[in-house]
Short mmCIF file of N, CA and C in Angstrom, two decimals:
data_model
loop_
_atom_site.label_atom_id
_atom_site.label_comp_id
_atom_site.label_asym_id
_atom_site.label_seq_id
_atom_site.Cartn_x
_atom_site.Cartn_y
_atom_site.Cartn_z
N UNK U 354 88.59 128.51 79.35
CA UNK U 354 89.62 129.68 79.24
C UNK U 354 90.91 128.61 78.28
N UNK U 355 90.83 128.48 76.92
CA UNK U 355 91.64 127.32 76.11
C UNK U 355 93.16 128.45 77.02
N UNK U 356 94.77 127.77 76.43
CA UNK U 356 95.45 128.13 76.32
C UNK U 356 96.82 129.06 75.11
N UNK U 357 97.05 130.14 75.97
CA UNK U 357 97.42 131.25 75.23
C UNK U 357 98.24 130.99 73.75
N UNK U 358 98.01 131.74 72.88
CA UNK U 358 99.48 131.37 71.36
C UNK U 358 100.56 130.81 72.35
N UNK U 359 101.41 131.25 73.13
CA UNK U 359 102.87 131.11 73.20
C UNK U 359 102.47 129.97 73.81
N UNK U 360 101.06 129.45 74.91
CA UNK U 360 101.50 128.07 75.33
C UNK U 360 101.76 127.06 74.63
N UNK U 361 100.30 127.55 73.34
CA UNK U 361 100.38 125.87 72.44
C UNK U 361 101.46 125.57 71.82
N UNK U 362 102.13 126.99 71.10
CA UNK U 362 103.74 126.58 70.79
C UNK U 362 104.23 125.94 71.43
N UNK U 363 104.13 126.19 72.94
CA UNK U 363 105.41 125.27 73.77
C UNK U 363 105.00 124.07 73.84
N UNK U 364 103.46 123.75 74.06
CA UNK U 364 102.91 122.73 73.82
C UNK U 364 103.66 121.84 72.79
N UNK U 365 103.47 122.29 71.76
CA UNK U 365 103.91 121.96 70.20
C UNK U 365 104.88 121.17 70.08
N UNK U 366 105.97 122.01 70.87
CA UNK U 366 107.67 122.36 70.30
C UNK U 366 107.84 120.76 71.56
N UNK U 367 107.44 120.92 73.10
CA UNK U 367 108.14 119.88 73.68
C UNK U 367 107.73 118.93 73.23
N UNK U 368 106.11 118.18 72.49
CA UNK U 368 105.51 117.42 72.10
C UNK U 368 106.22 116.78 71.19
N UNK U 369 106.87 117.33 69.91
CA UNK U 369 107.14 116.55 68.95
C UNK U 369 108.96 116.29 69.27
N UNK U 370 109.75 117.68 70.17
CA UNK U 370 111.06 117.35 70.53
C UNK U 370 110.43 115.26 71.67
N UNK U 371 109.85 115.37 72.65
CA UNK U 371 109.27 113.34 73.58
C UNK U 371 109.06 112.86 72.36
N UNK U 372 108.59 113.33 70.72
CA UNK U 372 108.55 112.04 70.00
C UNK U 372 109.53 111.68 69.12
N UNK U 373 110.56 111.89 69.38
CA UNK U 373 111.60 111.89 68.51
C UNK U 373 112.27 110.32 69.24
N UNK U 374 112.69 109.23 68.56
CA UNK U 374 113.38 108.14 69.32
C UNK U 374 114.45 107.96 69.72
N UNK U 375 114.66 107.64 70.54
CA UNK U 375 116.45 107.72 71.28
C UNK U 375 116.57 106.44 71.11
N UNK U 376 118.13 106.51 70.52
CA UNK U 376 118.68 105.22 70.00
C UNK U 376 119.07 104.58 70.95
N UNK U 377 119.26 104.69 72.28
CA UNK U 377 119.18 103.81 73.86
C UNK U 377 117.95 103.86 75.25
N UNK U 378 117.40 102.98 74.91
CA UNK U 378 116.31 103.68 76.16
C UNK U 378 117.35 103.49 76.96
N UNK U 379 117.21 104.28 77.97
CA UNK U 379 117.44 104.01 79.64
C UNK U 379 116.16 104.39 80.66
N UNK U 380 116.40 103.96 81.49
CA UNK U 380 115.24 103.82 82.46
C UNK U 380 115.51 104.71 83.39
N UNK U 381 115.51 106.53 83.24
CA UNK U 381 115.00 107.43 83.70
C UNK U 381 114.99 107.53 84.72
N UNK U 382 113.94 107.09 85.05
CA UNK U 382 113.33 107.12 86.64
C UNK U 382 114.26 106.35 87.27
N UNK U 383 114.54 105.48 87.31
CA UNK U 383 116.14 105.15 88.36
C UNK U 383 116.72 105.83 88.09
N UNK U 384 117.39 106.31 87.51
CA UNK U 384 118.66 106.73 87.25
C UNK U 384 118.32 108.07 88.09
N UNK U 385 117.17 108.94 88.19
CA UNK U 385 117.04 110.43 88.39
C UNK U 385 116.89 110.30 89.66
N UNK U 386 115.52 108.86 90.26
CA UNK U 386 115.24 108.89 91.60
C UNK U 386 115.41 108.18 92.34
N UNK U 387 117.03 106.97 92.30
CA UNK U 387 117.86 107.08 92.91
C UNK U 387 118.02 106.93 94.06
N UNK U 388 116.92 106.61 95.22
CA UNK U 388 117.48 107.17 96.81
C UNK U 388 118.51 107.71 97.17
N UNK U 389 119.11 106.51 96.80
CA UNK U 389 120.58 106.45 97.97
C UNK U 389 121.79 107.89 97.53
N UNK U 390 121.28 107.74 95.72
CA UNK U 390 121.84 108.68 94.94
C UNK U 390 121.63 109.99 95.77
N UNK U 391 120.61 110.30 95.34
CA UNK U 391 120.19 111.29 96.33
C UNK U 391 120.48 111.82 97.37
N UNK U 392 120.86 110.77 98.67
CA UNK U 392 121.36 110.72 100.21
C UNK U 392 119.89 111.10 100.62
N UNK U 393 118.91 110.53 100.43
CA UNK U 393 118.21 110.13 101.32
C UNK U 393 117.66 109.28 101.72
N UNK U 394 116.28 108.39 102.73
CA UNK U 394 116.39 107.08 103.13
C UNK U 394 115.54 106.30 101.64
N UNK U 395 115.58 105.60 101.70
CA UNK U 395 114.72 105.12 100.47
C UNK U 395 113.03 105.17 100.54
N UNK U 396 113.12 104.92 102.05
CA UNK U 396 111.54 105.42 102.16
C UNK U 396 110.73 106.39 102.68
N UNK U 397 111.53 107.58 102.09
CA UNK U 397 111.53 108.76 102.30
C UNK U 397 109.93 109.35 101.32
N UNK U 398 109.52 108.60 100.10
CA UNK U 398 108.52 108.59 99.23
C UNK U 398 107.17 108.14 99.40
N UNK U 399 107.86 106.71 100.45
CA UNK U 399 106.25 105.84 101.13
C UNK U 399 105.17 106.87 101.45
N UNK U 400 104.12 106.90 100.54
CA UNK U 400 103.48 107.33 100.64
C UNK U 400 102.91 108.52 100.74
N UNK U 401 103.69 109.43 100.21
CA UNK U 401 103.64 110.88 100.05
C UNK U 401 103.23 110.96 98.54
N UNK U 402 102.55 112.37 98.74
CA UNK U 402 102.30 112.72 96.95
C UNK U 402 103.02 113.05 96.26
N UNK U 403 103.00 112.90 94.80
CA UNK U 403 104.16 113.23 94.35
C UNK U 403 103.50 114.52 92.63
N UNK U 404 104.05 115.59 92.55
CA UNK U 404 103.99 116.04 91.38
C UNK U 404 105.30 116.42 90.73
N UNK U 405 105.08 115.88 89.01
CA UNK U 405 105.60 115.62 88.13
C UNK U 405 105.31 116.90 87.11
N UNK U 406 106.07 118.03 87.05
CA UNK U 406 105.69 118.70 86.59
C UNK U 406 106.41 119.24 85.11
N UNK U 407 105.77 118.67 84.21
CA UNK U 407 106.83 118.79 82.80
C UNK U 407 107.08 117.31 82.72
N UNK U 408 105.60 116.60 82.82
CA UNK U 408 105.90 115.07 83.06
C UNK U 408 106.74 113.86 81.42
N UNK U 409 106.95 114.93 80.45
CA UNK U 409 107.57 114.54 79.48
C UNK U 409 106.98 113.81 78.69
N UNK U 410 107.58 113.12 77.44
CA UNK U 410 107.14 112.15 76.43
C UNK U 410 106.84 111.08 76.89
N UNK U 411 106.94 110.78 77.58
CA UNK U 411 107.03 108.81 78.84
C UNK U 411 106.29 108.68 79.79
N UNK U 412 106.57 110.23 80.63
CA UNK U 412 106.77 110.45 82.16
C UNK U 412 107.71 108.99 82.40
N UNK U 413 108.25 108.71 82.34
CA UNK U 413 109.61 107.89 82.63
C UNK U 413 109.37 108.27 84.36
N UNK U 414 109.86 109.72 85.10
CA UNK U 414 109.98 109.49 86.18
C UNK U 414 108.66 109.38 86.63
N UNK U 415 107.60 108.04 86.52
CA UNK U 415 105.93 108.60 87.17
C UNK U 415 106.53 107.21 88.09
N UNK U 416 107.23 106.08 86.83
CA UNK U 416 107.83 104.24 87.46
C UNK U 416 108.40 105.27 88.27
N UNK U 417 109.63 105.88 88.52
CA UNK U 417 110.39 105.70 89.71
C UNK U 417 109.54 106.16 90.99
N UNK U 418 108.62 107.67 90.82
CA UNK U 418 108.14 107.56 91.68
C UNK U 418 106.91 106.68 92.14
N UNK U 419 106.41 106.29 91.70
CA UNK U 419 105.62 104.76 92.26
C UNK U 419 106.34 103.38 92.64
N UNK U 420 107.94 103.07 92.49
CA UNK U 420 108.67 102.03 92.85
C UNK U 420 109.07 102.33 94.06
N UNK U 421 108.95 104.26 94.76
CA UNK U 421 109.42 104.24 95.88
C UNK U 421 108.45 104.74 96.42
N UNK U 422 107.30 104.23 95.87
CA UNK U 422 105.98 104.43 97.18
C UNK U 422 105.35 105.40 97.36
N UNK U 423 105.17 106.39 96.35
CA UNK U 423 103.81 107.64 95.90
C UNK U 423 102.55 106.63 95.57
N UNK U 424 102.16 106.83 96.06
CA UNK U 424 100.73 105.88 95.31
C UNK U 424 99.47 107.12 94.97
N UNK U 425 99.97 108.85 94.84
CA UNK U 425 99.08 109.56 94.68
C UNK U 425 100.19 110.76 93.64
N UNK U 426 99.77 110.88 92.41
CA UNK U 426 101.15 110.98 92.19
C UNK U 426 100.51 112.45 91.15
N UNK U 427 100.99 113.40 90.53
CA UNK U 427 99.51 114.39 89.68
C UNK U 427 101.31 114.60 88.73
N UNK U 428 100.69 114.34 86.75
CA UNK U 428 101.61 114.44 85.69
C UNK U 428 100.57 115.27 85.68
N UNK U 429 101.93 116.39 85.20
CA UNK U 429 101.60 117.72 84.10
C UNK U 429 102.48 118.51 83.17
N UNK U 430 101.43 118.03 82.09
CA UNK U 430 102.86 118.38 81.34
C UNK U 430 101.78 119.57 79.88
N UNK U 431 102.56 120.69 79.59
CA UNK U 431 101.68 121.33 78.22
C UNK U 431 101.03 120.51 77.24
N UNK U 432 102.19 119.84 76.55
CA UNK U 432 101.92 119.12 75.68
C UNK U 432 100.99 118.08 75.38
N UNK U 433 99.72 117.63 75.10
CA UNK U 433 98.65 116.79 75.09
C UNK U 433 99.34 115.46 74.56
N UNK U 434 100.16 115.07 73.79
CA UNK U 434 100.23 114.34 73.07
C UNK U 434 101.77 113.90 74.24
N UNK U 435 102.12 114.60 74.87
CA UNK U 435 103.25 113.98 76.17
C UNK U 435 102.59 113.15 77.32
N UNK U 436 101.46 114.22 77.86
CA UNK U 436 100.08 113.19 78.46
C UNK U 436 99.59 112.42 77.96
N UNK U 437 99.27 112.22 77.05
CA UNK U 437 98.73 110.54 75.94
C UNK U 437 99.79 110.06 76.27
N UNK U 438 101.32 110.10 75.50
CA UNK U 438 101.99 108.90 75.47
C UNK U 438 102.33 108.70 76.88
N UNK U 439 102.76 109.41 77.98
CA UNK U 439 102.77 108.63 79.63
C UNK U 439 101.47 108.63 79.72
N UNK U 440 100.02 108.71 79.71
CA UNK U 440 98.85 107.38 79.83
C UNK U 440 99.47 106.24 79.45
N UNK U 441 99.73 106.32 77.88
CA UNK U 441 99.53 104.73 77.47
C UNK U 441 101.55 104.18 78.42
N UNK U 442 102.34 105.03 78.40
CA UNK U 442 103.62 104.13 78.97
C UNK U 442 103.54 103.68 80.29
N UNK U 443 102.74 104.88 80.96
CA UNK U 443 102.14 104.33 82.18
C UNK U 443 101.24 103.69 83.37
N UNK U 444 100.66 103.03 82.18
CA UNK U 444 98.81 102.28 82.09
C UNK U 444 99.18 101.66 83.01
N UNK U 445 100.25 100.31 83.72
CA UNK U 445 100.14 99.53 84.81
C UNK U 445 99.98 100.37 86.00
N UNK U 446 99.86 101.47 86.09
CA UNK U 446 99.80 101.76 87.38
C UNK U 446 98.96 103.32 87.39
N UNK U 447 98.30 103.04 86.36
CA UNK U 447 97.34 104.19 86.64
C UNK U 447 96.80 104.85 87.31
N UNK U 448 96.35 104.12 88.32
CA UNK U 448 95.00 103.74 89.29
C UNK U 448 95.92 104.96 90.08
N UNK U 449 97.02 105.04 90.12
CA UNK U 449 97.59 105.53 90.65
C UNK U 449 98.31 107.31 90.18
N UNK U 450 97.80 107.87 88.96
CA UNK U 450 97.87 108.75 89.06
C UNK U 450 96.98 109.52 88.26
N UNK U 451 97.13 111.42 88.04
CA UNK U 451 96.18 112.10 87.99
C UNK U 451 96.39 112.70 86.53
N UNK U 452 96.51 112.81 85.60
CA UNK U 452 97.14 113.64 84.70
C UNK U 452 96.52 114.66 84.16
N UNK U 453 96.82 116.09 83.89
CA UNK U 453 96.59 117.51 83.73
C UNK U 453 97.52 117.69 82.80
N UNK U 454 97.00 118.78 81.80
CA UNK U 454 97.54 119.58 80.43
C UNK U 454 97.40 121.16 81.49
#
């Protein structure tokens, strides 16, 4: 069964939002997933499974999850464009990521 009309519209909207070029590249994965800033042990995610729900246009959090020790990551997004872009951006760690739409 395919996506509903509203799911498809949402996917298109978020796909186009994330396609907009950023003026300044920020390594969001490190900024968002900085273990010390979050107040958790830096080894907290080592060996754990992770879900990045709404992985976005480039899947930047995926690198952060990987760098913090996750080796079984699921990246999900409604937009096929976002999934494809995240796959390209994270090709070097593809062995650790399963993508879902």
